[in-house]
mmCIF file of C-alpha atoms in Angstrom:
data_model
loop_
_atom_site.group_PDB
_atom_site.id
_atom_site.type_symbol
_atom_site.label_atom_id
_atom_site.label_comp_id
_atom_site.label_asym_id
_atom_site.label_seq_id
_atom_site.Cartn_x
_atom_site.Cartn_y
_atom_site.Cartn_z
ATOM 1 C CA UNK A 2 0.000 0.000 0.000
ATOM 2 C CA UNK A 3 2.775 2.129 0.989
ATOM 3 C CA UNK A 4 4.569 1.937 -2.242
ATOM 4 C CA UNK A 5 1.228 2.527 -4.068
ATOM 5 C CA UNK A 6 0.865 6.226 -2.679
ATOM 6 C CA UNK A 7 4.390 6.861 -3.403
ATOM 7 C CA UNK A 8 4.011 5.886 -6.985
ATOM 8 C CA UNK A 9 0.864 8.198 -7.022
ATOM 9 C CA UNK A 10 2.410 11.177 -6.209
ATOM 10 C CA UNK A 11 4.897 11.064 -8.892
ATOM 11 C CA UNK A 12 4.161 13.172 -11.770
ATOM 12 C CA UNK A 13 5.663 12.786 -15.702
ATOM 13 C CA UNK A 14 4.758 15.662 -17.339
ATOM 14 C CA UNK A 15 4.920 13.398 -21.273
ATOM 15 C CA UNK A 16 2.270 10.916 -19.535
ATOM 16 C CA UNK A 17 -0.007 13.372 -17.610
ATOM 17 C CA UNK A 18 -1.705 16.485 -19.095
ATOM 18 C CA UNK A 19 -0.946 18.988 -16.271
ATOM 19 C CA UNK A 20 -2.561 22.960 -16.479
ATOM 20 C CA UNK A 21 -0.477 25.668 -14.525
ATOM 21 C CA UNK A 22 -3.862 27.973 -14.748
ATOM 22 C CA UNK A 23 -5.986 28.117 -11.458
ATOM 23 C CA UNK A 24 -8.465 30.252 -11.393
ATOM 24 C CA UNK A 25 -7.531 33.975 -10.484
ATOM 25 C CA UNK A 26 -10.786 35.726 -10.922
ATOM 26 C CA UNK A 27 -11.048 36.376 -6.938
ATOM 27 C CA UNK A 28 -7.548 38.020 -6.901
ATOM 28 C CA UNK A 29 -8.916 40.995 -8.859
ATOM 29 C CA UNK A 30 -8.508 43.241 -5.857
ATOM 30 C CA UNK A 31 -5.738 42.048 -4.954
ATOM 31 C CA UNK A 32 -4.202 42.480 -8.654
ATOM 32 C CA UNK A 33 -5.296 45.835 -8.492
ATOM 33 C CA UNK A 34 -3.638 47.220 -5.646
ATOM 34 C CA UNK A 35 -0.637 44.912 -6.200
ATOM 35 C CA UNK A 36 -0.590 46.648 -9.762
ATOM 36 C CA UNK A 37 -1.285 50.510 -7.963
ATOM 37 C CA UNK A 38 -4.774 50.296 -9.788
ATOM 38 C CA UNK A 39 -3.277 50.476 -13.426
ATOM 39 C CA UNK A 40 -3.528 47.891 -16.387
ATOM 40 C CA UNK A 41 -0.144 46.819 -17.244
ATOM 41 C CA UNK A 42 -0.610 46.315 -21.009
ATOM 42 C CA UNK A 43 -3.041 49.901 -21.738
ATOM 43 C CA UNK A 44 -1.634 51.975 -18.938
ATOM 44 C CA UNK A 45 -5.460 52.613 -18.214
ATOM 45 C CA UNK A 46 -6.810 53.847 -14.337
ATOM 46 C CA UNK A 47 -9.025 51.286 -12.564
ATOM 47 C CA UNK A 48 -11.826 53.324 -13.002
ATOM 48 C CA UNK A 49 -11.869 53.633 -16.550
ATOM 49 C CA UNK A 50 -11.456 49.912 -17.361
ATOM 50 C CA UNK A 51 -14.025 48.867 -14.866
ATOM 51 C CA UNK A 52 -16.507 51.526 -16.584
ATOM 52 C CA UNK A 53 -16.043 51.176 -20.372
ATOM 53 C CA UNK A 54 -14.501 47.350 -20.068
ATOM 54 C CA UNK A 55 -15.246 44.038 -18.958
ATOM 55 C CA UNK A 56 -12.027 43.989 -17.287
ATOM 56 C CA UNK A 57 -10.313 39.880 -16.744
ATOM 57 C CA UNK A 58 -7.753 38.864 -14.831
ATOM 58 C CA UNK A 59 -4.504 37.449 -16.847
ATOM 59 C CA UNK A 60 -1.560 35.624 -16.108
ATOM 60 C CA UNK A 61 1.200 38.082 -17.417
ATOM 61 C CA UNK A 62 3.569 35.277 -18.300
ATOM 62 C CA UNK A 63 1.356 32.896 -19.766
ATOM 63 C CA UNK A 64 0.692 29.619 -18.543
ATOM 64 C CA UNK A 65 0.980 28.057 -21.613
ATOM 65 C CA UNK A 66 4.725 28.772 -21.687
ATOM 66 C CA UNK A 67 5.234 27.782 -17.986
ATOM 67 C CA UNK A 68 3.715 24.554 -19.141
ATOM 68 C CA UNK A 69 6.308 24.337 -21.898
ATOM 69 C CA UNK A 70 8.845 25.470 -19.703
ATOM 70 C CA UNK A 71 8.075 23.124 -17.370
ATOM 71 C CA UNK A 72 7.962 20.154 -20.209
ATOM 72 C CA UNK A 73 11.350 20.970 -21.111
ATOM 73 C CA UNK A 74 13.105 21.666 -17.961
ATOM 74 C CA UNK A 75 11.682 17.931 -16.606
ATOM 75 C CA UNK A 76 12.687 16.465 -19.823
ATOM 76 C CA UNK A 77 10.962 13.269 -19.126
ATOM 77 C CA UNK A 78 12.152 12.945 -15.466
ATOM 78 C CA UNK A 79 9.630 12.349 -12.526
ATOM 79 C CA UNK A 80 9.012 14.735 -9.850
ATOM 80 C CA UNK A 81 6.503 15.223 -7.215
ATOM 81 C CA UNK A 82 3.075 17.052 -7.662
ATOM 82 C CA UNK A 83 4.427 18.595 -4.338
ATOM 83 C CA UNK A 84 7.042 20.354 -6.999
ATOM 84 C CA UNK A 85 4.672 20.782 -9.296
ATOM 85 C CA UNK A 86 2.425 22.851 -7.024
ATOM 86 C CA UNK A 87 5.367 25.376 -5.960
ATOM 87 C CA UNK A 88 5.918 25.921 -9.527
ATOM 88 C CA UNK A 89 2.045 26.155 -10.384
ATOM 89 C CA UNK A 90 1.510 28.850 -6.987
ATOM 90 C CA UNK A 91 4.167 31.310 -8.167
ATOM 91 C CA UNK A 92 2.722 31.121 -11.710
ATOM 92 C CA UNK A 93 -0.649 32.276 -10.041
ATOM 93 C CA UNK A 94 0.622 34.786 -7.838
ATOM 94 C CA UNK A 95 -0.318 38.150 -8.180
ATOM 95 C CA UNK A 96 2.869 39.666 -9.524
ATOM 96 C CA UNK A 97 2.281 37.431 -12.666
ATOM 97 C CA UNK A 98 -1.297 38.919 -12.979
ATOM 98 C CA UNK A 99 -2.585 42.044 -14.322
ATOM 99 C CA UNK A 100 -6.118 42.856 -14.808
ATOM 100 C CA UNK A 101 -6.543 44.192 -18.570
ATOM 101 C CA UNK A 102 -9.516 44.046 -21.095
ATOM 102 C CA UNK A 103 -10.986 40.952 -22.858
ATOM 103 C CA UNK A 104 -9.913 42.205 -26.494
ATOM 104 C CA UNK A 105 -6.231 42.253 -25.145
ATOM 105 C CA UNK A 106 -6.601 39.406 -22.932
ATOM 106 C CA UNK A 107 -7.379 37.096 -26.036
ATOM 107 C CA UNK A 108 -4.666 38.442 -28.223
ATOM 108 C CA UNK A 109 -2.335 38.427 -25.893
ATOM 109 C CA UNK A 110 -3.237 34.982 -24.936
ATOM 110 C CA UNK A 111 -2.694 33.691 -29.051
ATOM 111 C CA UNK A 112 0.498 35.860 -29.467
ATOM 112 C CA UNK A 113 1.735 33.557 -26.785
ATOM 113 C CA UNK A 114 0.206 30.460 -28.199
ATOM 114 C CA UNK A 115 2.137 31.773 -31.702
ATOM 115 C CA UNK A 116 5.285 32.732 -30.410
ATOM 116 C CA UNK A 117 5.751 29.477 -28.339
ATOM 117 C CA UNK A 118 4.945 27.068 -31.883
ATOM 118 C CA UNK A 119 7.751 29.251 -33.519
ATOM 119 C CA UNK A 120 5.326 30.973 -36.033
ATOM 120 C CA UNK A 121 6.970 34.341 -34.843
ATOM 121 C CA UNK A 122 10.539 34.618 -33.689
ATOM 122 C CA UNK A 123 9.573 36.986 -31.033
ATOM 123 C CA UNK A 124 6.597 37.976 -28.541
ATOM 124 C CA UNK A 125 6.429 41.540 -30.002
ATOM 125 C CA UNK A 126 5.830 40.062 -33.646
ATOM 126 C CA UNK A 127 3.515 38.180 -32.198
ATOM 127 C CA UNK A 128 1.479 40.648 -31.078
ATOM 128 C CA UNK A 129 1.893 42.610 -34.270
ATOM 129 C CA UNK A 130 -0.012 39.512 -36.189
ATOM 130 C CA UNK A 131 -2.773 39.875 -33.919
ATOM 131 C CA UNK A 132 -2.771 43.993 -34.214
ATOM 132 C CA UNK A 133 -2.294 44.901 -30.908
ATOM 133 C CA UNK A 134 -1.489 48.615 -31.086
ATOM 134 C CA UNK A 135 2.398 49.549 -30.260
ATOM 135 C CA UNK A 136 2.350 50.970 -27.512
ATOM 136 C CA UNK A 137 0.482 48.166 -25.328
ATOM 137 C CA UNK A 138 2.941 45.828 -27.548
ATOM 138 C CA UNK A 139 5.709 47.697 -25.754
ATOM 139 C CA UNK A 140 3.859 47.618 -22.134
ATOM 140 C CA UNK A 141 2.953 43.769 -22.769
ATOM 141 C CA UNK A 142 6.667 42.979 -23.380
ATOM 142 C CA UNK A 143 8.071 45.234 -20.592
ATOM 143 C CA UNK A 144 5.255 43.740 -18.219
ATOM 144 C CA UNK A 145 6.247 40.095 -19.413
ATOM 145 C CA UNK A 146 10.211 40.731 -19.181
ATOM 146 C CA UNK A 147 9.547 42.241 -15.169
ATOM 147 C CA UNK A 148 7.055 39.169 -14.343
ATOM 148 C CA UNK A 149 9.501 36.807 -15.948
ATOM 149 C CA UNK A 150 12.453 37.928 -13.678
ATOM 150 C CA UNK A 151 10.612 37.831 -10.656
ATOM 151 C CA UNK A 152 9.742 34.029 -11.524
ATOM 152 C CA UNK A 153 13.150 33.102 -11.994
ATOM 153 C CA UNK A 154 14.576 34.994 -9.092
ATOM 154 C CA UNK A 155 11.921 32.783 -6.739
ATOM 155 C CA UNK A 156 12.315 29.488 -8.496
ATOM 156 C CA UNK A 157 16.207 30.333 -7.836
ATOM 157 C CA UNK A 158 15.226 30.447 -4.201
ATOM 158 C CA UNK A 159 13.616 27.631 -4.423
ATOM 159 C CA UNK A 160 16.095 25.547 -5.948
ATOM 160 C CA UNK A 161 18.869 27.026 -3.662
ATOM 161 C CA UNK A 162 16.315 26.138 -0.126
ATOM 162 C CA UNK A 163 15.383 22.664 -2.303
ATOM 163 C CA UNK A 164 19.062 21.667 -3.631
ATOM 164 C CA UNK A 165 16.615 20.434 -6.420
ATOM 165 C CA UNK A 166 17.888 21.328 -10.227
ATOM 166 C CA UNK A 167 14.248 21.116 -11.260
ATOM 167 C CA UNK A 168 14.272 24.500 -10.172
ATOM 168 C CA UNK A 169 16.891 26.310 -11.394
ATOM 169 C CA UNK A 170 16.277 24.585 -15.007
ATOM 170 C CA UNK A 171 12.785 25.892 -15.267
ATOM 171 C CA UNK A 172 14.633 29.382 -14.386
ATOM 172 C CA UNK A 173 16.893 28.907 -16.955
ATOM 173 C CA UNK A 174 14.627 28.141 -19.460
ATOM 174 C CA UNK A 175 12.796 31.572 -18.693
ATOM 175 C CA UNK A 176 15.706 33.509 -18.871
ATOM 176 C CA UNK A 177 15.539 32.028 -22.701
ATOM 177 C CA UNK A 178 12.641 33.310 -23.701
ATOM 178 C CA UNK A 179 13.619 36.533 -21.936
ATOM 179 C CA UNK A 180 15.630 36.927 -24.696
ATOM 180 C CA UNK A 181 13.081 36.101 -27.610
ATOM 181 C CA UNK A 182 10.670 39.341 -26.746
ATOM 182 C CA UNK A 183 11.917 41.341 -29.775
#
């Protein structure tokens, strides 16, 4: 029995479909204040997104890159969903959110989804496909390029408190697509 549980709370990212996205709808608040009441990606007040928007909460580093991150820095390895979760938490925290409108939301969202299958060599011409305007093109990047250093930085605590390499390879891998933004 023993040995059952600990083979159940092993994770391989190739055999099990695993989502980094938890909902963050509840941490709007939060976001807001953590963000001093100002969309990241338009540079717009609280006010005037909550009065001419239907203002959503997104994950400024997208999950579906920390999922590929993840994919590559495991490489096939097993690991716990313990791990898993640390990663997963940081990815939801509030300095990887910003609250922003649904147009940008969704075109942010496929910019990412392009960028990561190589259809665009960087996020920014990414964006351009899906005409966002410049100069939230230029917030979205600077945005992603803060949020992405503050998730290395902790997953570099994490692997230094862990001794785990996990850690520090899903950092590294960041710090790589740091240097795709355009």
């Amino acid at each position: 029995m023993q040995d059952e549980t600990r083979q159940r709370s092993y994770v391989c990212a190739c055999s099990q479909a695993m989502s980094f996205r938890k909902s963050v709808t509840y941490k709007l608040d939060k976001v807001w204040t953590n963000n001093s009441n100002k969309d990241l990606f338009t540079g717009w007040w609280r006010r005037k997104l909550e009065d001419e928007h239907h203002p959503h909460v997104d994950h400024i580093v997208e999950c579906q890159l920390g999922e590929h991150i993840w994919n590559q820095a495991l490489d096939g390895r097993m690991t716990t969903r313990t791990r898993l979760a640390k990663v997963t938490k940081l990815w939801n925290d509030v300095d990887n959110l910003n609250v922003t409108t649904n147009w940008l939301n969704q075109r942010k969202g496929d910019a990412f989804e392009r960028w990561l299958k190589g259809q665009d060599d960087d996020l920014r011409s990414a964006l351009v496909y899906y005409n966002v305007a410049s100069n939230q093109r230029t917030k979205i990047v600077v945005a992603f390029e803060d949020a992405q250093r503050w998730l290395a930085d902790e997953l570099d605590d994490l692997a230094e408190d862990s001794g785990l390499d996990l850690y520090a390879d899903i950092s590294c891998e960041l710090e790589h697509w740091l240097g795709k933004t355009g």
